[in-house]
Amino acid sequence: MRVVILDLFGTLVKPESDKLAHQELAEYLNKKYGIDKQAFLSLYDKYEAMGVLPGTALTKAINGLLPDLGKDEIEDILRKHAEFHAAFTIPYEDAEKAVLTAKEKVGHVAVVTDAEREVAESVLASLGVLSLIDVIVTSDDVGERKPSPKPFRRALELLGTSPDNAVSIGDSCKDVDGSRSAGIRAILVKRSGPELGCEGRASAVVASLMEAVEKAVNLLLGQ
């Protein structure tokens, strides 16, 4: 069973999508609970930078500023978070075509992401490709963020396939190194900007997502 494994933020959707959603969540929390927007964003960013798992990072930021909230209120905020991500998704222009092509030519598509599951599903649904994704694995699922190989290995396990039958596509060294540690060939999408430092560890470096999918198809089909 062959599979193309895709990253989400920075690969299928633009990184600013994440920032806009968090700003909207901060606005919501300010209006509903009166918390300082920048204080929330700074605390959330702090936990993210510390490597705290995504779902835990958000909950810790909320609890840090609103310690008396009940479980139902926190769950409502988490739902709003996912809704804002869907509303502010900015896809790369070739995202939908790339997923469709990978599905049609290879047969299976997985998403491995450091985003929370609710966020990943909301964003993929807003792109119109959620039904095409066979497996979604988040860092929350395995207890480690990329570049850990664990989320990539979990994707292979869920699909019942081997590293030789997979190619991953991502925009960061975390994607490349996590994939390689799991024995999976990695394609780096580098649209612009300076050297990332992992170009030499990728099986290929390309300038667009569609180009990456075409390369992955060729690698998997032996063309």
PDB file of C-alpha atoms in Angstrom:
ATOM      1  CA  MET A   1       0.000   0.000   0.000  1.00  0.00           C
ATOM      2  CA  ARG A   2       1.557   3.260  -1.165  1.00  0.00           C
ATOM      3  CA  VAL A   3       0.955   6.563   0.604  1.00  0.00           C
ATOM      4  CA  VAL A   4       1.864  10.233   0.305  1.00  0.00           C
ATOM      5  CA  ILE A   5       2.207  11.811   3.744  1.00  0.00           C
ATOM      6  CA  LEU A   6       1.516  15.544   3.875  1.00  0.00           C
ATOM      7  CA  ASP A   7       2.290  18.204   6.441  1.00  0.00           C
ATOM      8  CA  LEU A   8      -0.489  20.761   7.017  1.00  0.00           C
ATOM      9  CA  PHE A   9       0.611  24.280   8.015  1.00  0.00           C
ATOM     10  CA  GLY A  10       3.215  25.683   5.656  1.00  0.00           C
ATOM     11  CA  THR A  11       2.608  22.879   3.166  1.00  0.00           C
ATOM     12  CA  LEU A  12      -1.109  22.743   2.352  1.00  0.00           C
ATOM     13  CA  VAL A  13      -2.055  26.044   3.976  1.00  0.00           C
ATOM     14  CA  LYS A  14      -0.106  29.230   4.494  1.00  0.00           C
ATOM     15  CA  PRO A  15       1.490  29.785   7.922  1.00  0.00           C
ATOM     16  CA  GLU A  16      -0.334  33.073   8.388  1.00  0.00           C
ATOM     17  CA  SER A  17      -3.573  31.058   8.643  1.00  0.00           C
ATOM     18  CA  ASP A  18      -2.423  29.906  12.065  1.00  0.00           C
ATOM     19  CA  LYS A  19      -1.583  33.430  13.209  1.00  0.00           C
ATOM     20  CA  LEU A  20      -4.910  34.852  12.062  1.00  0.00           C
ATOM     21  CA  ALA A  21      -6.879  32.116  13.830  1.00  0.00           C
ATOM     22  CA  HIS A  22      -5.006  32.699  17.083  1.00  0.00           C
ATOM     23  CA  GLN A  23      -5.566  36.440  16.854  1.00  0.00           C
ATOM     24  CA  GLU A  24      -9.287  35.846  16.357  1.00  0.00           C
ATOM     25  CA  LEU A  25      -9.341  33.497  19.350  1.00  0.00           C
ATOM     26  CA  ALA A  26      -7.596  36.150  21.443  1.00  0.00           C
ATOM     27  CA  GLU A  27     -10.224  38.672  20.339  1.00  0.00           C
ATOM     28  CA  TYR A  28     -12.984  36.251  21.322  1.00  0.00           C
ATOM     29  CA  LEU A  29     -11.459  35.654  24.752  1.00  0.00           C
ATOM     30  CA  ASN A  30     -11.018  39.384  25.275  1.00  0.00           C
ATOM     31  CA  LYS A  31     -14.653  40.128  24.481  1.00  0.00           C
ATOM     32  CA  LYS A  32     -16.076  37.226  26.477  1.00  0.00           C
ATOM     33  CA  TYR A  33     -13.758  37.124  29.488  1.00  0.00           C
ATOM     34  CA  GLY A  34     -11.872  40.423  29.402  1.00  0.00           C
ATOM     35  CA  ILE A  35      -8.389  38.920  29.177  1.00  0.00           C
ATOM     36  CA  ASP A  36      -5.557  40.830  27.566  1.00  0.00           C
ATOM     37  CA  LYS A  37      -5.171  39.664  23.964  1.00  0.00           C
ATOM     38  CA  GLN A  38      -1.400  39.999  23.840  1.00  0.00           C
ATOM     39  CA  ALA A  39      -1.000  38.258  27.196  1.00  0.00           C
ATOM     40  CA  PHE A  40      -2.884  35.248  25.844  1.00  0.00           C
ATOM     41  CA  LEU A  41      -0.943  35.150  22.586  1.00  0.00           C
ATOM     42  CA  SER A  42       2.391  35.499  24.383  1.00  0.00           C
ATOM     43  CA  LEU A  43       1.561  32.733  26.846  1.00  0.00           C
ATOM     44  CA  TYR A  44       0.361  30.426  24.087  1.00  0.00           C
ATOM     45  CA  ASP A  45       3.523  31.109  22.052  1.00  0.00           C
ATOM     46  CA  LYS A  46       5.640  30.461  25.131  1.00  0.00           C
ATOM     47  CA  TYR A  47       4.191  26.980  25.633  1.00  0.00           C
ATOM     48  CA  GLU A  48       4.509  26.230  21.920  1.00  0.00           C
ATOM     49  CA  ALA A  49       8.177  27.289  21.974  1.00  0.00           C
ATOM     50  CA  MET A  50       8.760  25.021  24.960  1.00  0.00           C
ATOM     51  CA  GLY A  51       7.604  22.069  22.867  1.00  0.00           C
ATOM     52  CA  VAL A  52       4.399  21.521  24.842  1.00  0.00           C
ATOM     53  CA  LEU A  53       1.937  19.449  22.813  1.00  0.00           C
ATOM     54  CA  PRO A  54      -0.530  21.630  20.867  1.00  0.00           C
ATOM     55  CA  GLY A  55      -3.730  20.720  22.718  1.00  0.00           C
ATOM     56  CA  THR A  56      -1.989  21.003  26.055  1.00  0.00           C
ATOM     57  CA  ALA A  57      -0.377  24.331  25.127  1.00  0.00           C
ATOM     58  CA  LEU A  58      -3.735  25.934  24.403  1.00  0.00           C
ATOM     59  CA  THR A  59      -5.370  24.536  27.530  1.00  0.00           C
ATOM     60  CA  LYS A  60      -2.440  25.657  29.704  1.00  0.00           C
ATOM     61  CA  ALA A  61      -2.610  29.166  28.225  1.00  0.00           C
ATOM     62  CA  ILE A  62      -6.336  29.349  28.928  1.00  0.00           C
ATOM     63  CA  ASN A  63      -5.944  28.006  32.460  1.00  0.00           C
ATOM     64  CA  GLY A  64      -3.051  30.380  33.102  1.00  0.00           C
ATOM     65  CA  LEU A  65      -5.241  33.425  32.458  1.00  0.00           C
ATOM     66  CA  LEU A  66      -8.656  32.021  33.364  1.00  0.00           C
ATOM     67  CA  PRO A  67      -7.998  29.528  36.175  1.00  0.00           C
ATOM     68  CA  ASP A  68     -11.636  29.348  37.301  1.00  0.00           C
ATOM     69  CA  LEU A  69     -13.129  28.187  34.021  1.00  0.00           C
ATOM     70  CA  GLY A  70     -15.070  24.946  34.049  1.00  0.00           C
ATOM     71  CA  LYS A  71     -14.623  22.000  31.714  1.00  0.00           C
ATOM     72  CA  ASP A  72     -17.581  22.956  29.520  1.00  0.00           C
ATOM     73  CA  GLU A  73     -16.283  26.494  29.038  1.00  0.00           C
ATOM     74  CA  ILE A  74     -12.824  25.240  28.103  1.00  0.00           C
ATOM     75  CA  GLU A  75     -14.314  22.786  25.613  1.00  0.00           C
ATOM     76  CA  ASP A  76     -16.300  25.649  24.090  1.00  0.00           C
ATOM     77  CA  ILE A  77     -13.091  27.643  23.640  1.00  0.00           C
ATOM     78  CA  LEU A  78     -11.399  24.658  21.990  1.00  0.00           C
ATOM     79  CA  ARG A  79     -14.331  24.360  19.575  1.00  0.00           C
ATOM     80  CA  LYS A  80     -14.074  28.060  18.784  1.00  0.00           C
ATOM     81  CA  HIS A  81     -10.353  27.593  18.149  1.00  0.00           C
ATOM     82  CA  ALA A  82     -11.067  24.952  15.511  1.00  0.00           C
ATOM     83  CA  GLU A  83     -13.829  27.091  13.977  1.00  0.00           C
ATOM     84  CA  PHE A  84     -11.514  30.088  13.669  1.00  0.00           C
ATOM     85  CA  HIS A  85      -8.875  27.953  11.980  1.00  0.00           C
ATOM     86  CA  ALA A  86     -11.428  26.805   9.422  1.00  0.00           C
ATOM     87  CA  ALA A  87     -12.642  30.358   8.865  1.00  0.00           C
ATOM     88  CA  PHE A  88      -9.161  31.801   8.394  1.00  0.00           C
ATOM     89  CA  THR A  89      -7.613  29.006   6.341  1.00  0.00           C
ATOM     90  CA  ILE A  90      -5.523  30.386   3.497  1.00  0.00           C
ATOM     91  CA  PRO A  91      -4.617  27.483   1.214  1.00  0.00           C
ATOM     92  CA  TYR A  92      -1.794  27.416  -1.264  1.00  0.00           C
ATOM     93  CA  GLU A  93      -3.293  27.656  -4.727  1.00  0.00           C
ATOM     94  CA  ASP A  94      -2.243  24.124  -5.662  1.00  0.00           C
ATOM     95  CA  ALA A  95      -3.316  22.471  -2.379  1.00  0.00           C
ATOM     96  CA  GLU A  96      -6.573  20.869  -3.524  1.00  0.00           C
ATOM     97  CA  LYS A  97      -5.126  19.725  -6.842  1.00  0.00           C
ATOM     98  CA  ALA A  98      -2.093  18.257  -5.077  1.00  0.00           C
ATOM     99  CA  VAL A  99      -4.203  16.168  -2.701  1.00  0.00           C
ATOM    100  CA  LEU A 100      -6.452  14.994  -5.535  1.00  0.00           C
ATOM    101  CA  THR A 101      -3.451  14.022  -7.650  1.00  0.00           C
ATOM    102  CA  ALA A 102      -1.791  12.106  -4.817  1.00  0.00           C
ATOM    103  CA  LYS A 103      -5.028  10.249  -4.094  1.00  0.00           C
ATOM    104  CA  GLU A 104      -5.719   9.376  -7.711  1.00  0.00           C
ATOM    105  CA  LYS A 105      -2.212   8.267  -8.632  1.00  0.00           C
ATOM    106  CA  VAL A 106      -0.970   6.677  -5.405  1.00  0.00           C
ATOM    107  CA  GLY A 107      -4.168   5.586  -3.703  1.00  0.00           C
ATOM    108  CA  HIS A 108      -3.662   6.799  -0.147  1.00  0.00           C
ATOM    109  CA  VAL A 109      -2.967  10.150   1.484  1.00  0.00           C
ATOM    110  CA  ALA A 110      -2.111  10.811   5.118  1.00  0.00           C
ATOM    111  CA  VAL A 111      -1.632  14.039   7.041  1.00  0.00           C
ATOM    112  CA  VAL A 112       0.921  14.220   9.856  1.00  0.00           C
ATOM    113  CA  THR A 113       0.722  17.485  11.757  1.00  0.00           C
ATOM    114  CA  ASP A 114       1.624  19.236  14.986  1.00  0.00           C
ATOM    115  CA  ALA A 115      -1.835  20.841  14.973  1.00  0.00           C
ATOM    116  CA  GLU A 116      -4.634  19.571  17.191  1.00  0.00           C
ATOM    117  CA  ARG A 117      -6.936  16.969  15.607  1.00  0.00           C
ATOM    118  CA  GLU A 118      -9.986  19.249  15.707  1.00  0.00           C
ATOM    119  CA  VAL A 119      -7.998  21.990  13.992  1.00  0.00           C
ATOM    120  CA  ALA A 120      -6.566  19.640  11.367  1.00  0.00           C
ATOM    121  CA  GLU A 121      -9.989  18.233  10.518  1.00  0.00           C
ATOM    122  CA  SER A 122     -11.564  21.696  10.361  1.00  0.00           C
ATOM    123  CA  VAL A 123      -8.849  23.033   8.073  1.00  0.00           C
ATOM    124  CA  LEU A 124      -8.938  20.002   5.766  1.00  0.00           C
ATOM    125  CA  ALA A 125     -12.724  20.249   5.597  1.00  0.00           C
ATOM    126  CA  SER A 126     -12.487  23.924   4.662  1.00  0.00           C
ATOM    127  CA  LEU A 127     -10.099  22.937   1.862  1.00  0.00           C
ATOM    128  CA  GLY A 128     -12.635  20.402   0.631  1.00  0.00           C
ATOM    129  CA  VAL A 129     -10.216  17.470   0.922  1.00  0.00           C
ATOM    130  CA  LEU A 130     -11.037  15.900   4.292  1.00  0.00           C
ATOM    131  CA  SER A 131     -12.830  12.962   2.651  1.00  0.00           C
ATOM    132  CA  LEU A 132      -9.692  12.213   0.601  1.00  0.00           C
ATOM    133  CA  ILE A 133      -7.456  11.794   3.650  1.00  0.00           C
ATOM    134  CA  ASP A 134      -7.114   8.197   4.805  1.00  0.00           C
ATOM    135  CA  VAL A 135      -5.283   8.912   8.052  1.00  0.00           C
ATOM    136  CA  ILE A 136      -4.626  11.986  10.198  1.00  0.00           C
ATOM    137  CA  VAL A 137      -1.955  11.714  12.881  1.00  0.00           C
ATOM    138  CA  THR A 138      -1.270  14.570  15.293  1.00  0.00           C
ATOM    139  CA  SER A 139       1.560  15.005  17.761  1.00  0.00           C
ATOM    140  CA  ASP A 140      -1.071  14.804  20.504  1.00  0.00           C
ATOM    141  CA  ASP A 141      -1.844  11.260  19.314  1.00  0.00           C
ATOM    142  CA  VAL A 142       1.696  10.021  19.975  1.00  0.00           C
ATOM    143  CA  GLY A 143       2.864  12.373  22.715  1.00  0.00           C
ATOM    144  CA  GLU A 144       5.697  13.944  20.721  1.00  0.00           C
ATOM    145  CA  ARG A 145       6.060  16.754  18.225  1.00  0.00           C
ATOM    146  CA  LYS A 146       8.025  16.582  15.006  1.00  0.00           C
ATOM    147  CA  PRO A 147      10.902  15.940  14.361  1.00  0.00           C
ATOM    148  CA  SER A 148      10.048  12.837  16.348  1.00  0.00           C
ATOM    149  CA  PRO A 149       9.538   9.877  14.002  1.00  0.00           C
ATOM    150  CA  LYS A 150       6.599   8.662  16.116  1.00  0.00           C
ATOM    151  CA  PRO A 151       3.771  10.433  14.246  1.00  0.00           C
ATOM    152  CA  PHE A 152       5.140   9.185  10.923  1.00  0.00           C
ATOM    153  CA  ARG A 153       5.433   5.640  12.229  1.00  0.00           C
ATOM    154  CA  ARG A 154       1.891   5.815  13.569  1.00  0.00           C
ATOM    155  CA  ALA A 155       0.621   6.799  10.119  1.00  0.00           C
ATOM    156  CA  LEU A 156       2.342   3.768   8.604  1.00  0.00           C
ATOM    157  CA  GLU A 157       0.948   1.500  11.318  1.00  0.00           C
ATOM    158  CA  LEU A 158      -2.610   2.731  10.796  1.00  0.00           C
ATOM    159  CA  LEU A 159      -2.337   2.127   7.069  1.00  0.00           C
ATOM    160  CA  GLY A 160      -0.578  -1.210   7.478  1.00  0.00           C
ATOM    161  CA  THR A 161       2.276  -0.266   5.203  1.00  0.00           C
ATOM    162  CA  SER A 162       6.067   0.116   5.323  1.00  0.00           C
ATOM    163  CA  PRO A 163       8.445   3.083   5.030  1.00  0.00           C
ATOM    164  CA  ASP A 164       9.494   1.984   1.532  1.00  0.00           C
ATOM    165  CA  ASN A 165       5.930   2.516   0.363  1.00  0.00           C
ATOM    166  CA  ALA A 166       5.711   6.075   1.669  1.00  0.00           C
ATOM    167  CA  VAL A 167       7.002   9.501   0.738  1.00  0.00           C
ATOM    168  CA  SER A 168       6.467  12.544   2.939  1.00  0.00           C
ATOM    169  CA  ILE A 169       6.104  16.156   1.849  1.00  0.00           C
ATOM    170  CA  GLY A 170       6.709  19.109   4.153  1.00  0.00           C
ATOM    171  CA  ASP A 171       8.097  22.615   4.326  1.00  0.00           C
ATOM    172  CA  SER A 172      10.435  22.345   7.327  1.00  0.00           C
ATOM    173  CA  CYS A 173      13.439  20.469   8.637  1.00  0.00           C
ATOM    174  CA  LYS A 174      11.133  18.948  11.256  1.00  0.00           C
ATOM    175  CA  ASP A 175       9.256  17.245   8.451  1.00  0.00           C
ATOM    176  CA  VAL A 176      12.412  16.065   6.720  1.00  0.00           C
ATOM    177  CA  ASP A 177      14.163  14.791   9.836  1.00  0.00           C
ATOM    178  CA  GLY A 178      11.090  13.169  11.371  1.00  0.00           C
ATOM    179  CA  SER A 179      10.371  11.340   8.133  1.00  0.00           C
ATOM    180  CA  ARG A 180      13.944  10.183   7.657  1.00  0.00           C
ATOM    181  CA  SER A 181      14.124   8.927  11.244  1.00  0.00           C
ATOM    182  CA  ALA A 182      11.088   6.782  10.441  1.00  0.00           C
ATOM    183  CA  GLY A 183      12.793   5.469   7.298  1.00  0.00           C
ATOM    184  CA  ILE A 184      10.568   7.484   4.969  1.00  0.00           C
ATOM    185  CA  ARG A 185      11.843   9.443   1.996  1.00  0.00           C
ATOM    186  CA  ALA A 186      11.159  13.155   2.394  1.00  0.00           C
ATOM    187  CA  ILE A 187      10.523  15.900  -0.126  1.00  0.00           C
ATOM    188  CA  LEU A 188      11.117  19.464   1.054  1.00  0.00           C
ATOM    189  CA  VAL A 189       8.887  22.208  -0.338  1.00  0.00           C
ATOM    190  CA  LYS A 190      10.992  25.362  -0.317  1.00  0.00           C
ATOM    191  CA  ARG A 191       9.036  28.106  -2.008  1.00  0.00           C
ATOM    192  CA  SER A 192      11.429  30.934  -1.126  1.00  0.00           C
ATOM    193  CA  GLY A 193      13.778  32.254   1.530  1.00  0.00           C
ATOM    194  CA  PRO A 194      17.232  31.324   2.822  1.00  0.00           C
ATOM    195  CA  GLU A 195      18.678  27.851   3.229  1.00  0.00           C
ATOM    196  CA  LEU A 196      16.963  25.824   5.944  1.00  0.00           C
ATOM    197  CA  GLY A 197      19.907  23.557   6.645  1.00  0.00           C
ATOM    198  CA  CYS A 198      18.256  20.235   5.808  1.00  0.00           C
ATOM    199  CA  GLU A 199      18.147  20.463   2.030  1.00  0.00           C
ATOM    200  CA  GLY A 200      20.891  17.846   1.736  1.00  0.00           C
ATOM    201  CA  ARG A 201      18.911  15.386   3.862  1.00  0.00           C
ATOM    202  CA  ALA A 202      15.803  15.518   1.677  1.00  0.00           C
ATOM    203  CA  SER A 203      15.273  13.153  -1.246  1.00  0.00           C
ATOM    204  CA  ALA A 204      14.310  16.199  -3.284  1.00  0.00           C
ATOM    205  CA  VAL A 205      13.876  19.939  -2.844  1.00  0.00           C
ATOM    206  CA  VAL A 206      11.146  21.572  -4.926  1.00  0.00           C
ATOM    207  CA  ALA A 207       9.516  24.978  -5.248  1.00  0.00           C
ATOM    208  CA  SER A 208       5.824  24.039  -5.108  1.00  0.00           C
ATOM    209  CA  LEU A 209       3.473  21.529  -3.540  1.00  0.00           C
ATOM    210  CA  MET A 210       2.288  20.235  -6.914  1.00  0.00           C
ATOM    211  CA  GLU A 211       5.878  19.636  -7.979  1.00  0.00           C
ATOM    212  CA  ALA A 212       6.442  17.762  -4.720  1.00  0.00           C
ATOM    213  CA  VAL A 213       3.439  15.499  -5.312  1.00  0.00           C
ATOM    214  CA  GLU A 214       4.573  14.733  -8.849  1.00  0.00           C
ATOM    215  CA  LYS A 215       8.013  13.828  -7.527  1.00  0.00           C
ATOM    216  CA  ALA A 216       6.493  11.662  -4.781  1.00  0.00           C
ATOM    217  CA  VAL A 217       4.353   9.827  -7.336  1.00  0.00           C
ATOM    218  CA  ASN A 218       7.421   9.126  -9.458  1.00  0.00           C
ATOM    219  CA  LEU A 219       9.370   7.835  -6.454  1.00  0.00           C
ATOM    220  CA  LEU A 220       6.551   5.573  -5.337  1.00  0.00           C
ATOM    221  CA  LEU A 221       5.744   4.215  -8.773  1.00  0.00           C
ATOM    222  CA  GLY A 222       9.396   3.788  -9.713  1.00  0.00           C
ATOM    223  CA  GLN A 223       9.241   6.116 -12.679  1.00  0.00           C
TER     224      GLN A 223
END
